[in-house]
Each structure stands twice: as C-alpha cells, then as structure tokens.
CSV table of C-alpha atoms in Angstrom, one decimal:
chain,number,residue,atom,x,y,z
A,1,UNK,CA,123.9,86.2,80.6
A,2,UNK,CA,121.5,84.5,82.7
A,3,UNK,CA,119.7,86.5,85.2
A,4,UNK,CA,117.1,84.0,87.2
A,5,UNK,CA,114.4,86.3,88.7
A,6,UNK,CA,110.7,85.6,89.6
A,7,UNK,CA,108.3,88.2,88.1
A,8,UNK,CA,105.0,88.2,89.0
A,9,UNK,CA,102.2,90.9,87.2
A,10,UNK,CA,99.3,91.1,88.9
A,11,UNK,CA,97.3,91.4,85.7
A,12,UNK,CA,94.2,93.1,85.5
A,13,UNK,CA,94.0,94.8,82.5
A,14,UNK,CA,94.1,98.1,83.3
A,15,UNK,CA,96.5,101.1,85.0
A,16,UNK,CA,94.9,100.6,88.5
A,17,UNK,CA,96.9,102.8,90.3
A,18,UNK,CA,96.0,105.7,87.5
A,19,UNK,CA,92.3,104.9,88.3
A,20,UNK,CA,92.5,105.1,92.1
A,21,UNK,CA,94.3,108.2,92.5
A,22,UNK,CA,91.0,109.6,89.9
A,23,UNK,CA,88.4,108.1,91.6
A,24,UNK,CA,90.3,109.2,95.5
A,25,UNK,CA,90.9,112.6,94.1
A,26,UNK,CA,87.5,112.9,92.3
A,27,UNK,CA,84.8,110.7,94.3
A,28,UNK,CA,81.8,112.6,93.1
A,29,UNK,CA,83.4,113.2,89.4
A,30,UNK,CA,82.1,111.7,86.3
A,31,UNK,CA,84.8,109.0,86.1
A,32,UNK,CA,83.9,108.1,89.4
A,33,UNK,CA,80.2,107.6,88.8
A,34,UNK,CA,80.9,105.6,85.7
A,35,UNK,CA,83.8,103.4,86.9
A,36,UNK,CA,85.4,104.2,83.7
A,37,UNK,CA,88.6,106.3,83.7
A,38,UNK,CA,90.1,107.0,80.3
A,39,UNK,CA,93.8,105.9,79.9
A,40,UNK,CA,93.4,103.4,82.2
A,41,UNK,CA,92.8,100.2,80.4
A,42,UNK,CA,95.4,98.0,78.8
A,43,UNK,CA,93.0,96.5,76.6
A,44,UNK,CA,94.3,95.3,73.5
A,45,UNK,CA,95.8,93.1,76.8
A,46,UNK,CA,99.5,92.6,75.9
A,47,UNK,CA,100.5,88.7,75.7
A,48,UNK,CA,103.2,89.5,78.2
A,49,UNK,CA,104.0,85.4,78.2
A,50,UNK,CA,104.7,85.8,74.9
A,51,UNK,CA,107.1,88.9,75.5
A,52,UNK,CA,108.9,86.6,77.7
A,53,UNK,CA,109.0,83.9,75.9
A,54,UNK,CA,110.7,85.8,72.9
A,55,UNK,CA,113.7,86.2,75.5
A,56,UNK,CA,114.1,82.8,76.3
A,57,UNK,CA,112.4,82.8,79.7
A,58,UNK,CA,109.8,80.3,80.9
A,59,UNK,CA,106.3,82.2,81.3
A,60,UNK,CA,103.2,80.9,82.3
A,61,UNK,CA,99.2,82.7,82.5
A,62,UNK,CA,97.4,81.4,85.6
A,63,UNK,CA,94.1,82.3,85.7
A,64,UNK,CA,92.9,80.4,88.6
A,65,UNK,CA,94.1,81.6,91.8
A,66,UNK,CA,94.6,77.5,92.3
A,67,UNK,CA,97.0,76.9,90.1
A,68,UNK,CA,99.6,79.9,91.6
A,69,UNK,CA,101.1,76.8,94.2
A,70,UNK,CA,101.9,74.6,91.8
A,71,UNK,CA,103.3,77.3,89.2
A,72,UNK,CA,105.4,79.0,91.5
A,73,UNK,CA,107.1,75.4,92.2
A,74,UNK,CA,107.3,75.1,88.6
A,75,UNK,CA,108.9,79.0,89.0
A,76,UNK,CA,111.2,77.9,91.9
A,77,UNK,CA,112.9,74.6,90.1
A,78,UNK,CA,113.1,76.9,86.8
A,79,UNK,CA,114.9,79.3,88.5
A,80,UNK,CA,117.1,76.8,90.6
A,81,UNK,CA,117.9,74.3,87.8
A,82,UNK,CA,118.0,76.1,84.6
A,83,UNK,CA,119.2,79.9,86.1
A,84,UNK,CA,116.9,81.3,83.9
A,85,UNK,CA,114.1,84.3,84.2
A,86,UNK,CA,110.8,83.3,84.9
A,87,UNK,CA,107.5,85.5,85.0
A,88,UNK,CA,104.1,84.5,85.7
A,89,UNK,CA,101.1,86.8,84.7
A,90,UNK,CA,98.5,86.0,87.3
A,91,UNK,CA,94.8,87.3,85.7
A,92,UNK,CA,93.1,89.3,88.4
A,93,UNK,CA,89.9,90.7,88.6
A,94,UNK,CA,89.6,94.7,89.7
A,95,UNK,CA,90.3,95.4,93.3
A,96,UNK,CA,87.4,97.0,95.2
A,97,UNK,CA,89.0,100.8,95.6
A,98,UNK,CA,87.7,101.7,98.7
C-alpha cells in the first residue's frame, strides 16, 4: 500500500509541550528555576530517519533551517513521482516559553 504523506517533526529533543504546561503552571517552582523538567527530554534522541527508512520511506535530517526549501522540493517530487511516505526531521533548538 502506498500512502504518500509529508511528515514533518519539529525536532528538539525533548517533550516541549510537557515542559511548558510545568514551567506555566509552576513559574516560581524548582523546574522552573532550573529549566530542567524531568520526563521531558528525548535524549538518547531517536534516529527517526532511520525509523522511516526501515519502512521504505525517503527521510531526510535538516539541520539548517536553509536547507528546508530545497528538501521539501525533494519531499514534494518524492511524494508526486514515487507515491511514497516522506518525513523530514527538522533539528530545532528550544523555543523561548514565554
């Protein structure tokens, strides 16, 4: 079965909406204060490329922000031509919270 979808994970490395709703629930709480927030990080990081790979779809990591144009073309024709799945883990830093 070929199902050709674009996914795109903003990657970066950690549960981010977990850590939000701590830090916005619990502004003055140790967490807070520390900017660490247990059972928040992904780290070991997954190789979720790899993960799609093993299922036969095209994956890419772009960890420049410059190089998204140019892979989501890639993603586009992939998609178009070959009807096959395509994700792209995109390597973010942390968000600002506030």
């Amino acid at each position: 079965m070929r199902l050709p979808i674009l996914t795109i994970i903003k990657n970066n490395a950690m549960w981010n909406a977990v850590r939000r709703s701590v830090v916005n629930g619990y502004p003055d709480g140790t967490a807070a204060m520390s900017n660490t927030v247990p059972l928040t990080s992904l780290e070991p990081l997954p190789d979720f490329a790899a993960i799609a790979r093993a299922s036969r779809a095209h994956a890419e990591r772009i960890e420049d922000g410059r190089e998204l144009p140019a892979a989501l073309q890639r993603a586009l024709s992939i998609i178009r031509t070959e009807k096959r799945q395509v994700l792209l883990d995109l390597r973010c830093a942390v968000s600002d919270i506030h």
